[in-house]
PDB file of N, CA and C and ligand atoms in Angstrom:
ATOM      1  N   MET A 659     187.816 394.110-102.233  1.00 97.00           N
ATOM      2  CA  MET A 659     188.562 395.339-102.488  1.00 97.00           C
ATOM      3  C   MET A 659     187.649 396.348-103.172  1.00 97.00           C
ATOM      4  N   THR A 660     187.799 397.582-102.750  1.00 97.00           N
ATOM      5  CA  THR A 660     187.102 398.673-103.411  1.00 97.00           C
ATOM      6  C   THR A 660     187.884 399.946-103.094  1.00 97.00           C
ATOM      7  N   GLU A 661     187.373 401.110-103.530  1.00 98.00           N
ATOM      8  CA  GLU A 661     188.097 402.353-103.215  1.00 98.00           C
ATOM      9  C   GLU A 661     187.609 402.873-101.855  1.00 98.00           C
ATOM     10  N   PHE A 662     188.444 403.006-100.905  1.00 97.00           N
ATOM     11  CA  PHE A 662     189.798 402.459-100.782  1.00 97.00           C
ATOM     12  C   PHE A 662     189.810 401.607 -99.523  1.00 97.00           C
ATOM     13  N   ARG A 663     189.243 400.456 -99.642  1.00 97.00           N
ATOM     14  CA  ARG A 663     189.043 399.574 -98.500  1.00 97.00           C
ATOM     15  C   ARG A 663     189.302 398.130 -98.881  1.00 97.00           C
ATOM     16  N   PHE A 664     189.722 397.366 -97.870  1.00 97.00           N
ATOM     17  CA  PHE A 664     189.592 395.918 -97.913  1.00 97.00           C
ATOM     18  C   PHE A 664     188.491 395.556 -96.922  1.00 97.00           C
ATOM     19  N   ARG A 665     187.553 394.756 -97.354  1.00 97.00           N
ATOM     20  CA  ARG A 665     186.522 394.286 -96.436  1.00 97.00           C
ATOM     21  C   ARG A 665     186.457 392.763 -96.508  1.00 97.00           C
ATOM     22  N   PRO A 666     186.566 392.074 -95.394  1.00 96.00           N
ATOM     23  CA  PRO A 666     186.831 392.657 -94.073  1.00 96.00           C
ATOM     24  C   PRO A 666     188.281 393.145 -93.973  1.00 96.00           C
ATOM     25  N   ALA A 667     188.514 394.036 -93.039  1.00 96.00           N
ATOM     26  CA  ALA A 667     189.855 394.576 -92.856  1.00 96.00           C
ATOM     27  C   ALA A 667     190.686 393.700 -91.920  1.00 96.00           C
ATOM     28  N   LEU A 668     190.026 392.716 -91.311  1.00 97.00           N
ATOM     29  CA  LEU A 668     190.733 391.774 -90.442  1.00 97.00           C
ATOM     30  C   LEU A 668     190.255 390.370 -90.787  1.00 97.00           C
ATOM     31  N   ILE A 669     191.208 389.504 -91.121  1.00 97.00           N
ATOM     32  CA  ILE A 669     190.875 388.109 -91.403  1.00 97.00           C
ATOM     33  C   ILE A 669     191.621 387.238 -90.405  1.00 97.00           C
ATOM     34  N   ARG A 670     190.858 386.450 -89.673  1.00 97.00           N
ATOM     35  CA  ARG A 670     191.453 385.571 -88.657  1.00 97.00           C
ATOM     36  C   ARG A 670     191.507 384.144 -89.183  1.00 97.00           C
ATOM     37  N   LEU A 671     192.703 383.556 -89.093  1.00 97.00           N
ATOM     38  CA  LEU A 671     192.896 382.174 -89.517  1.00 97.00           C
ATOM     39  C   LEU A 671     193.497 381.379 -88.364  1.00 97.00           C
ATOM     40  N   THR A 672     193.348 380.068 -88.482  1.00 98.00           N
ATOM     41  CA  THR A 672     193.941 379.184 -87.495  1.00 98.00           C
ATOM     42  C   THR A 672     195.111 378.458 -88.127  1.00 98.00           C
ATOM     43  N   SER A 673     196.254 378.534 -87.475  1.00 97.00           N
ATOM     44  CA  SER A 673     197.449 377.868 -87.967  1.00 97.00           C
ATOM     45  C   SER A 673     197.188 376.377 -88.143  1.00 97.00           C
ATOM     46  N   GLY A 674     197.586 375.847 -89.293  1.00 97.00           N
ATOM     47  CA  GLY A 674     197.421 374.432 -89.550  1.00 97.00           C
ATOM     48  C   GLY A 674     196.117 374.066 -90.222  1.00 97.00           C
ATOM     49  N   GLN A 675     195.220 375.015 -90.385  1.00 98.00           N
ATOM     50  CA  GLN A 675     193.957 374.744 -91.076  1.00 98.00           C
ATOM     51  C   GLN A 675     193.992 375.371 -92.471  1.00 98.00           C
ATOM     52  N   PRO A 676     193.861 374.539 -93.504  1.00 97.00           N
ATOM     53  CA  PRO A 676     193.906 375.082 -94.868  1.00 97.00           C
ATOM     54  C   PRO A 676     192.778 376.072 -95.116  1.00 97.00           C
ATOM     55  N   VAL A 677     193.066 377.099 -95.892  1.00 97.00           N
ATOM     56  CA  VAL A 677     192.058 378.122 -96.165  1.00 97.00           C
ATOM     57  C   VAL A 677     192.005 378.437 -97.653  1.00 97.00           C
ATOM     58  N   ARG A 678     190.877 378.969 -98.053  1.00 97.00           N
ATOM     59  CA  ARG A 678     190.731 379.546 -99.380  1.00 97.00           C
ATOM     60  C   ARG A 678     190.181 380.955 -99.191  1.00 97.00           C
ATOM     61  N   LEU A 679     190.966 381.928 -99.634  1.00 95.00           N
ATOM     62  CA  LEU A 679     190.502 383.311 -99.596  1.00 95.00           C
ATOM     63  C   LEU A 679     189.983 383.670-100.988  1.00 95.00           C
ATOM     64  N   LEU A 680     188.770 384.168-101.027  1.00 96.00           N
ATOM     65  CA  LEU A 680     188.202 384.627-102.292  1.00 96.00           C
ATOM     66  C   LEU A 680     188.322 386.145-102.341  1.00 96.00           C
ATOM     67  N   LEU A 681     189.070 386.611-103.334  1.00 96.00           N
ATOM     68  CA  LEU A 681     189.321 388.047-103.483  1.00 96.00           C
ATOM     69  C   LEU A 681     188.506 388.572-104.647  1.00 96.00           C
ATOM     70  N   VAL A 682     187.827 389.679-104.417  1.00 97.00           N
ATOM     71  CA  VAL A 682     187.007 390.282-105.461  1.00 97.00           C
ATOM     72  C   VAL A 682     187.287 391.775-105.475  1.00 97.00           C
ATOM     73  N   ASN A 683     187.589 392.288-106.645  1.00 98.00           N
ATOM     74  CA  ASN A 683     187.737 393.738-106.773  1.00 98.00           C
ATOM     75  C   ASN A 683     186.403 394.329-107.214  1.00 98.00           C
ATOM     76  N   GLN A 684     185.713 394.946-106.279  1.00 98.00           N
ATOM     77  CA  GLN A 684     184.413 395.556-106.577  1.00 98.00           C
ATOM     78  C   GLN A 684     184.549 397.037-106.890  1.00 98.00           C
ATOM     79  N   GLY A 685     185.789 397.493-107.043  1.00 97.00           N
ATOM     80  CA  GLY A 685     186.016 398.902-107.313  1.00 97.00           C
ATOM     81  C   GLY A 685     186.027 399.225-108.797  1.00 97.00           C
ATOM     82  N   GLN A 686     186.371 400.461-109.075  1.00 98.00           N
ATOM     83  CA  GLN A 686     186.408 400.952-110.451  1.00 98.00           C
ATOM     84  C   GLN A 686     187.819 400.984-111.019  1.00 98.00           C
ATOM     85  N   ILE A 687     188.809 400.715-110.147  1.00 98.00           N
ATOM     86  CA  ILE A 687     190.207 400.741-110.576  1.00 98.00           C
ATOM     87  C   ILE A 687     190.916 399.497-110.015  1.00 98.00           C
ATOM     88  N   ALA A 688     192.118 399.228-110.515  1.00 97.00           N
ATOM     89  CA  ALA A 688     192.877 398.054-110.055  1.00 97.00           C
ATOM     90  C   ALA A 688     193.363 398.253-108.625  1.00 97.00           C
ATOM     91  N   HIS A 689     193.482 397.135-107.919  1.00 98.00           N
ATOM     92  CA  HIS A 689     194.060 397.148-106.574  1.00 98.00           C
ATOM     93  C   HIS A 689     194.986 395.954-106.437  1.00 98.00           C
ATOM     94  N   GLN A 690     195.893 396.025-105.473  1.00 96.00           N
ATOM     95  CA  GLN A 690     196.883 394.960-105.313  1.00 96.00           C
ATOM     96  C   GLN A 690     197.433 394.969-103.898  1.00 96.00           C
ATOM     97  N   PHE A 691     198.058 393.870-103.538  1.00 92.00           N
ATOM     98  CA  PHE A 691     198.827 393.868-102.292  1.00 92.00           C
ATOM     99  C   PHE A 691     199.988 392.897-102.404  1.00 92.00           C
ATOM    100  N   VAL A 692     201.063 393.232-101.722  1.00 89.00           N
ATOM    101  CA  VAL A 692     202.252 392.391-101.675  1.00 89.00           C
ATOM    102  C   VAL A 692     202.046 391.362-100.571  1.00 89.00           C
ATOM    103  N   THR A 693     202.318 390.109-100.907  1.00 85.00           N
ATOM    104  CA  THR A 693     201.952 389.036 -99.993  1.00 85.00           C
ATOM    105  C   THR A 693     203.182 388.472 -99.288  1.00 85.00           C
ATOM    106  N   ASP A 694     203.804 389.295 -98.465  1.00 86.00           N
ATOM    107  CA  ASP A 694     204.983 388.832 -97.720  1.00 86.00           C
ATOM    108  C   ASP A 694     204.729 387.497 -97.045  1.00 86.00           C
ATOM    109  N   TYR A 695     203.545 387.356 -96.483  1.00 91.00           N
ATOM    110  CA  TYR A 695     203.229 386.151 -95.721  1.00 91.00           C
ATOM    111  C   TYR A 695     203.290 384.900 -96.589  1.00 91.00           C
ATOM    112  N   LEU A 696     203.004 385.058 -97.865  1.00 92.00           N
ATOM    113  CA  LEU A 696     202.892 383.893 -98.746  1.00 92.00           C
ATOM    114  C   LEU A 696     204.113 383.682 -99.633  1.00 92.00           C
ATOM    115  N   ARG A 697     205.154 384.459 -99.389  1.00 92.00           N
ATOM    116  CA  ARG A 697     206.309 384.418-100.289  1.00 92.00           C
ATOM    117  C   ARG A 697     206.968 383.040-100.326  1.00 92.00           C
ATOM    118  N   THR A 698     206.932 382.327 -99.220  1.00 91.00           N
ATOM    119  CA  THR A 698     207.574 381.009 -99.163  1.00 91.00           C
ATOM    120  C   THR A 698     206.582 379.916 -98.765  1.00 91.00           C
ATOM    121  N   VAL A 699     205.314 380.139 -99.097  1.00 93.00           N
ATOM    122  CA  VAL A 699     204.267 379.177 -98.752  1.00 93.00           C
ATOM    123  C   VAL A 699     203.679 378.608-100.041  1.00 93.00           C
ATOM    124  N   ALA A 700     203.394 377.315-100.038  1.00 95.00           N
ATOM    125  CA  ALA A 700     202.751 376.705-101.205  1.00 95.00           C
ATOM    126  C   ALA A 700     201.345 377.280-101.356  1.00 95.00           C
ATOM    127  N   VAL A 701     201.069 377.789-102.554  1.00 95.00           N
ATOM    128  CA  VAL A 701     199.814 378.490-102.794  1.00 95.00           C
ATOM    129  C   VAL A 701     199.205 378.000-104.103  1.00 95.00           C
ATOM    130  N   THR A 702     197.892 377.868-104.099  1.00 96.00           N
ATOM    131  CA  THR A 702     197.177 377.629-105.348  1.00 96.00           C
ATOM    132  C   THR A 702     196.354 378.865-105.656  1.00 96.00           C
ATOM    133  N   VAL A 703     196.571 379.416-106.847  1.00 93.00           N
ATOM    134  CA  VAL A 703     195.862 380.610-107.270  1.00 93.00           C
ATOM    135  C   VAL A 703     194.952 380.258-108.436  1.00 93.00           C
ATOM    136  N   VAL A 704     193.688 380.627-108.321  1.00 95.00           N
ATOM    137  CA  VAL A 704     192.734 380.375-109.386  1.00 95.00           C
ATOM    138  C   VAL A 704     192.010 381.670-109.709  1.00 95.00           C
ATOM    139  N   ASP A 705     192.027 382.038-110.989  1.00 91.00           N
ATOM    140  CA  ASP A 705     191.171 383.141-111.421  1.00 91.00           C
ATOM    141  C   ASP A 705     190.558 382.765-112.763  1.00 91.00           C
ATOM    142  N   ALA A 706     189.987 383.731-113.441  1.00 88.00           N
ATOM    143  CA  ALA A 706     189.245 383.428-114.670  1.00 88.00           C
ATOM    144  C   ALA A 706     190.143 382.860-115.762  1.00 88.00           C
ATOM    145  N   THR A 707     191.455 383.129-115.694  1.00 89.00           N
ATOM    146  CA  THR A 707     192.337 382.734-116.790  1.00 89.00           C
ATOM    147  C   THR A 707     193.369 381.692-116.408  1.00 89.00           C
ATOM    148  N   MET A 708     193.512 381.388-115.114  1.00 89.00           N
ATOM    149  CA  MET A 708     194.581 380.457-114.756  1.00 89.00           C
ATOM    150  C   MET A 708     194.279 379.689-113.497  1.00 89.00           C
ATOM    151  N   HIS A 709     195.003 378.583-113.366  1.00 94.00           N
ATOM    152  CA  HIS A 709     194.982 377.747-112.167  1.00 94.00           C
ATOM    153  C   HIS A 709     196.430 377.383-111.920  1.00 94.00           C
ATOM    154  N   VAL A 710     197.064 378.011-110.950  1.00 92.00           N
ATOM    155  CA  VAL A 710     198.499 377.881-110.774  1.00 92.00           C
ATOM    156  C   VAL A 710     198.812 377.387-109.369  1.00 92.00           C
ATOM    157  N   GLU A 711     199.668 376.367-109.309  1.00 94.00           N
ATOM    158  CA  GLU A 711     200.203 375.940-108.026  1.00 94.00           C
ATOM    159  C   GLU A 711     201.632 376.434-107.948  1.00 94.00           C
ATOM    160  N   SER A 712     201.933 377.159-106.886  1.00 92.00           N
ATOM    161  CA  SER A 712     203.209 377.836-106.792  1.00 92.00           C
ATOM    162  C   SER A 712     203.816 377.603-105.411  1.00 92.00           C
ATOM    163  N   SER A 713     205.133 377.723-105.340  1.00 94.00           N
ATOM    164  CA  SER A 713     205.801 377.564-104.043  1.00 94.00           C
ATOM    165  C   SER A 713     205.894 378.891-103.294  1.00 94.00           C
ATOM    166  N   GLY A 714     205.271 379.912-103.840  1.00 92.00           N
ATOM    167  CA  GLY A 714     205.263 381.202-103.156  1.00 92.00           C
ATOM    168  C   GLY A 714     204.577 382.239-104.022  1.00 92.00           C
ATOM    169  N   LEU A 715     204.070 383.263-103.350  1.00 90.00           N
ATOM    170  CA  LEU A 715     203.309 384.287-104.062  1.00 90.00           C
ATOM    171  C   LEU A 715     203.819 385.652-103.631  1.00 90.00           C
ATOM    172  N   ASP A 716     204.150 386.505-104.603  1.00 90.00           N
ATOM    173  CA  ASP A 716     204.711 387.819-104.295  1.00 90.00           C
ATOM    174  C   ASP A 716     203.661 388.907-104.222  1.00 90.00           C
ATOM    175  N   ILE A 717     202.727 388.857-105.150  1.00 91.00           N
ATOM    176  CA  ILE A 717     201.788 389.976-105.242  1.00 91.00           C
ATOM    177  C   ILE A 717     200.459 389.480-105.804  1.00 91.00           C
ATOM    178  N   VAL A 718     199.402 390.062-105.345  1.00 91.00           N
ATOM    179  CA  VAL A 718     198.080 389.808-105.904  1.00 91.00           C
ATOM    180  C   VAL A 718     197.577 391.134-106.451  1.00 91.00           C
ATOM    181  N   ARG A 719     197.199 391.126-107.732  1.00 94.00           N
ATOM    182  CA  ARG A 719     196.680 392.341-108.359  1.00 94.00           C
ATOM    183  C   ARG A 719     195.392 391.981-109.076  1.00 94.00           C
ATOM    184  N   LEU A 720     194.361 392.729-108.808  1.00 95.00           N
ATOM    185  CA  LEU A 720     193.077 392.460-109.436  1.00 95.00           C
ATOM    186  C   LEU A 720     192.586 393.697-110.171  1.00 95.00           C
ATOM    187  N   GLU A 721     192.236 393.472-111.433  1.00 96.00           N
ATOM    188  CA  GLU A 721     191.614 394.546-112.206  1.00 96.00           C
ATOM    189  C   GLU A 721     190.166 394.710-111.738  1.00 96.00           C
ATOM    190  N   PRO A 722     189.541 395.833-112.084  1.00 97.00           N
ATOM    191  CA  PRO A 722     188.145 396.047-111.664  1.00 97.00           C
ATOM    192  C   PRO A 722     187.257 394.894-112.117  1.00 97.00           C
ATOM    193  N   GLY A 723     186.464 394.373-111.207  1.00 96.00           N
ATOM    194  CA  GLY A 723     185.551 393.294-111.526  1.00 96.00           C
ATOM    195  C   GLY A 723     186.172 391.914-111.480  1.00 96.00           C
ATOM    196  N   ALA A 724     187.477 391.845-111.285  1.00 96.00           N
ATOM    197  CA  ALA A 724     188.156 390.551-111.283  1.00 96.00           C
ATOM    198  C   ALA A 724     187.992 389.835-109.945  1.00 96.00           C
ATOM    199  N   MET A 725     188.164 388.522-110.023  1.00 96.00           N
ATOM    200  CA  MET A 725     187.998 387.675-108.854  1.00 96.00           C
ATOM    201  C   MET A 725     189.104 386.637-108.879  1.00 96.00           C
ATOM    202  N   ALA A 726     189.631 386.281-107.722  1.00 95.00           N
ATOM    203  CA  ALA A 726     190.650 385.233-107.648  1.00 95.00           C
ATOM    204  C   ALA A 726     190.541 384.541-106.305  1.00 95.00           C
ATOM    205  N   SER A 727     190.881 383.265-106.291  1.00 96.00           N
ATOM    206  CA  SER A 727     190.961 382.584-105.006  1.00 96.00           C
ATOM    207  C   SER A 727     192.384 382.136-104.777  1.00 96.00           C
ATOM    208  N   ILE A 728     192.816 382.232-103.533  1.00 95.00           N
ATOM    209  CA  ILE A 728     194.137 381.730-103.164  1.00 95.00           C
ATOM    210  C   ILE A 728     193.961 380.750-102.017  1.00 95.00           C
ATOM    211  N   GLU A 729     194.574 379.585-102.195  1.00 97.00           N
ATOM    212  CA  GLU A 729     194.481 378.526-101.184  1.00 97.00           C
ATOM    213  C   GLU A 729     195.870 378.289-100.605  1.00 97.00           C
ATOM    214  N   PHE A 730     195.932 378.171 -99.309  1.00 96.00           N
ATOM    215  CA  PHE A 730     197.210 377.904 -98.658  1.00 96.00           C
ATOM    216  C   PHE A 730     196.968 377.372 -97.252  1.00 96.00           C
ATOM    217  N   LEU A 731     198.061 376.912 -96.655  1.00 96.00           N
ATOM    218  CA  LEU A 731     198.015 376.399 -95.297  1.00 96.00           C
ATOM    219  C   LEU A 731     198.777 377.379 -94.405  1.00 96.00           C
ATOM    220  N   PRO A 732     198.075 378.160 -93.603  1.00 96.00           N
ATOM    221  CA  PRO A 732     198.781 379.116 -92.750  1.00 96.00           C
ATOM    222  C   PRO A 732     199.556 378.397 -91.645  1.00 96.00           C
ATOM    223  N   ARG A 733     200.796 378.793 -91.438  1.00 94.00           N
ATOM    224  CA  ARG A 733     201.617 378.190 -90.382  1.00 94.00           C
ATOM    225  C   ARG A 733     202.130 379.246 -89.415  1.00 94.00           C
ATOM    226  N   SER A 734     202.842 380.243 -89.946  1.00 94.00           N
ATOM    227  CA  SER A 734     203.397 381.273 -89.066  1.00 94.00           C
ATOM    228  C   SER A 734     202.282 382.020 -88.356  1.00 94.00           C
ATOM    229  N   LYS A 735     202.405 382.134 -87.020  1.00 97.00           N
ATOM    230  CA  LYS A 735     201.384 382.832 -86.243  1.00 97.00           C
ATOM    231  C   LYS A 735     201.779 384.288 -86.033  1.00 97.00           C
ATOM    232  N   GLY A 736     200.769 385.116 -85.902  1.00 96.00           N
ATOM    233  CA  GLY A 736     201.015 386.522 -85.626  1.00 96.00           C
ATOM    234  C   GLY A 736     200.004 387.394 -86.330  1.00 96.00           C
ATOM    235  N   ARG A 737     200.264 388.693 -86.290  1.00 96.00           N
ATOM    236  CA  ARG A 737     199.424 389.664 -86.997  1.00 96.00           C
ATOM    237  C   ARG A 737     200.238 390.238 -88.144  1.00 96.00           C
ATOM    238  N   PHE A 738     199.718 390.106 -89.335  1.00 94.00           N
ATOM    239  CA  PHE A 738     200.468 390.502 -90.521  1.00 94.00           C
ATOM    240  C   PHE A 738     199.689 391.573 -91.279  1.00 94.00           C
ATOM    241  N   PRO A 739     200.194 392.802 -91.271  1.00 93.00           N
ATOM    242  CA  PRO A 739     199.491 393.879 -91.974  1.00 93.00           C
ATOM    243  C   PRO A 739     199.772 393.857 -93.474  1.00 93.00           C
ATOM    244  N   PHE A 740     198.751 394.186 -94.249  1.00 93.00           N
ATOM    245  CA  PHE A 740     198.857 394.286 -95.700  1.00 93.00           C
ATOM    246  C   PHE A 740     198.310 395.641 -96.123  1.00 93.00           C
ATOM    247  N   ALA A 741     198.765 396.107 -97.268  1.00 95.00           N
ATOM    248  CA  ALA A 741     198.239 397.357 -97.806  1.00 95.00           C
ATOM    249  C   ALA A 741     198.230 397.280 -99.326  1.00 95.00           C
ATOM    250  N   CYS A 742     197.310 397.995 -99.918  1.00 96.00           N
ATOM    251  CA  CYS A 742     197.356 398.159-101.366  1.00 96.00           C
ATOM    252  C   CYS A 742     198.565 399.030-101.683  1.00 96.00           C
ATOM    253  N   THR A 743     199.416 398.532-102.605  1.00 95.00           N
ATOM    254  CA  THR A 743     200.677 399.213-102.861  1.00 95.00           C
ATOM    255  C   THR A 743     200.612 400.149-104.064  1.00 95.00           C
ATOM    256  N   ILE A 744     199.429 400.401-104.553  1.00 96.00           N
ATOM    257  CA  ILE A 744     199.296 401.422-105.591  1.00 96.00           C
ATOM    258  C   ILE A 744     199.375 402.787-104.909  1.00 96.00           C
ATOM    259  N   GLU A 745     200.090 403.691-105.562  1.00 96.00           N
ATOM    260  CA  GLU A 745     200.410 404.969-104.924  1.00 96.00           C
ATOM    261  C   GLU A 745     199.170 405.664-104.365  1.00 96.00           C
ATOM    262  N   GLY A 746     199.251 405.994-103.091  1.00 97.00           N
ATOM    263  CA  GLY A 746     198.185 406.744-102.438  1.00 97.00           C
ATOM    264  C   GLY A 746     197.094 405.905-101.810  1.00 97.00           C
ATOM    265  N   HIS A 747     197.032 404.620-102.163  1.00 97.00           N
ATOM    266  CA  HIS A 747     195.915 403.810-101.671  1.00 97.00           C
ATOM    267  C   HIS A 747     196.059 403.466-100.191  1.00 97.00           C
ATOM    268  N   ARG A 748     197.296 403.148 -99.781  1.00 96.00           N
ATOM    269  CA  ARG A 748     197.513 402.861 -98.362  1.00 96.00           C
ATOM    270  C   ARG A 748     197.111 404.084 -97.516  1.00 96.00           C
ATOM    271  N   GLU A 749     197.576 405.247 -97.981  1.00 97.00           N
ATOM    272  CA  GLU A 749     197.293 406.476 -97.235  1.00 97.00           C
ATOM    273  C   GLU A 749     195.799 406.753 -97.172  1.00 97.00           C
ATOM    274  N   ALA A 750     195.072 406.288 -98.181  1.00 97.00           N
ATOM    275  CA  ALA A 750     193.622 406.506 -98.209  1.00 97.00           C
ATOM    276  C   ALA A 750     192.880 405.494 -97.333  1.00 97.00           C
ATOM    277  N   GLY A 751     193.633 404.567 -96.733  1.00 96.00           N
ATOM    278  CA  GLY A 751     193.012 403.626 -95.812  1.00 96.00           C
ATOM    279  C   GLY A 751     192.905 402.215 -96.317  1.00 96.00           C
ATOM    280  N   MET A 752     193.587 401.931 -97.414  1.00 97.00           N
ATOM    281  CA  MET A 752     193.435 400.616 -98.008  1.00 97.00           C
ATOM    282  C   MET A 752     194.430 399.634 -97.385  1.00 97.00           C
ATOM    283  N   VAL A 753     194.084 399.196 -96.199  1.00 96.00           N
ATOM    284  CA  VAL A 753     194.928 398.274 -95.438  1.00 96.00           C
ATOM    285  C   VAL A 753     194.073 397.150 -94.867  1.00 96.00           C
ATOM    286  N   TRP A 754     194.721 396.023 -94.616  1.00 95.00           N
ATOM    287  CA  TRP A 754     194.041 394.947 -93.898  1.00 95.00           C
ATOM    288  C   TRP A 754     195.057 394.144 -93.114  1.00 95.00           C
ATOM    289  N   VAL A 755     194.551 393.334 -92.189  1.00 96.00           N
ATOM    290  CA  VAL A 755     195.412 392.562 -91.300  1.00 96.00           C
ATOM    291  C   VAL A 755     195.019 391.097 -91.366  1.00 96.00           C
ATOM    292  N   LEU A 756     196.033 390.250 -91.501  1.00 95.00           N
ATOM    293  CA  LEU A 756     195.846 388.810 -91.400  1.00 95.00           C
ATOM    294  C   LEU A 756     196.311 388.392 -90.010  1.00 95.00           C
ATOM    295  N   GLU A 757     195.421 387.784 -89.275  1.00 97.00           N
ATOM    296  CA  GLU A 757     195.765 387.325 -87.926  1.00 97.00           C
ATOM    297  C   GLU A 757     195.709 385.803 -87.908  1.00 97.00           C
ATOM    298  N   VAL A 758     196.836 385.192 -87.589  1.00 97.00           N
ATOM    299  CA  VAL A 758     196.913 383.729 -87.551  1.00 97.00           C
ATOM    300  C   VAL A 758     197.210 383.300 -86.124  1.00 97.00           C
ATOM    301  N   ARG A 759     196.342 382.455 -85.586  1.00 97.00           N
ATOM    302  CA  ARG A 759     196.526 381.992 -84.206  1.00 97.00           C
ATOM    303  C   ARG A 759     196.866 380.514 -84.166  1.00 97.00           C
TER     304      ARG A 759
HETATM  305 CU1   CU B 689     194.212 400.005-104.136  1.00 68.96          CU
END
């Protein structure tokens, strides 16, 4: 994450294969996204201050310089768009797509 991009803007996963996404905010301000896809999926979140196993994840927010990993097993197939939900960031191009095949 940076101003105002997600890189890569497209992440391809295979259904049934566990993944770990490493998120890094390389920008100067906070960024976040709402994780509709993970709302009802078992997720492990690890960052500098916590290691949490959860039955679902609503939002990921990273302060500047922060890093977090999220581990989950993708099941639902399709193309799932995400955007930074801080005001104006989506409009500035801060979007990405999760593609699960
Ligand atoms: Cu943002």
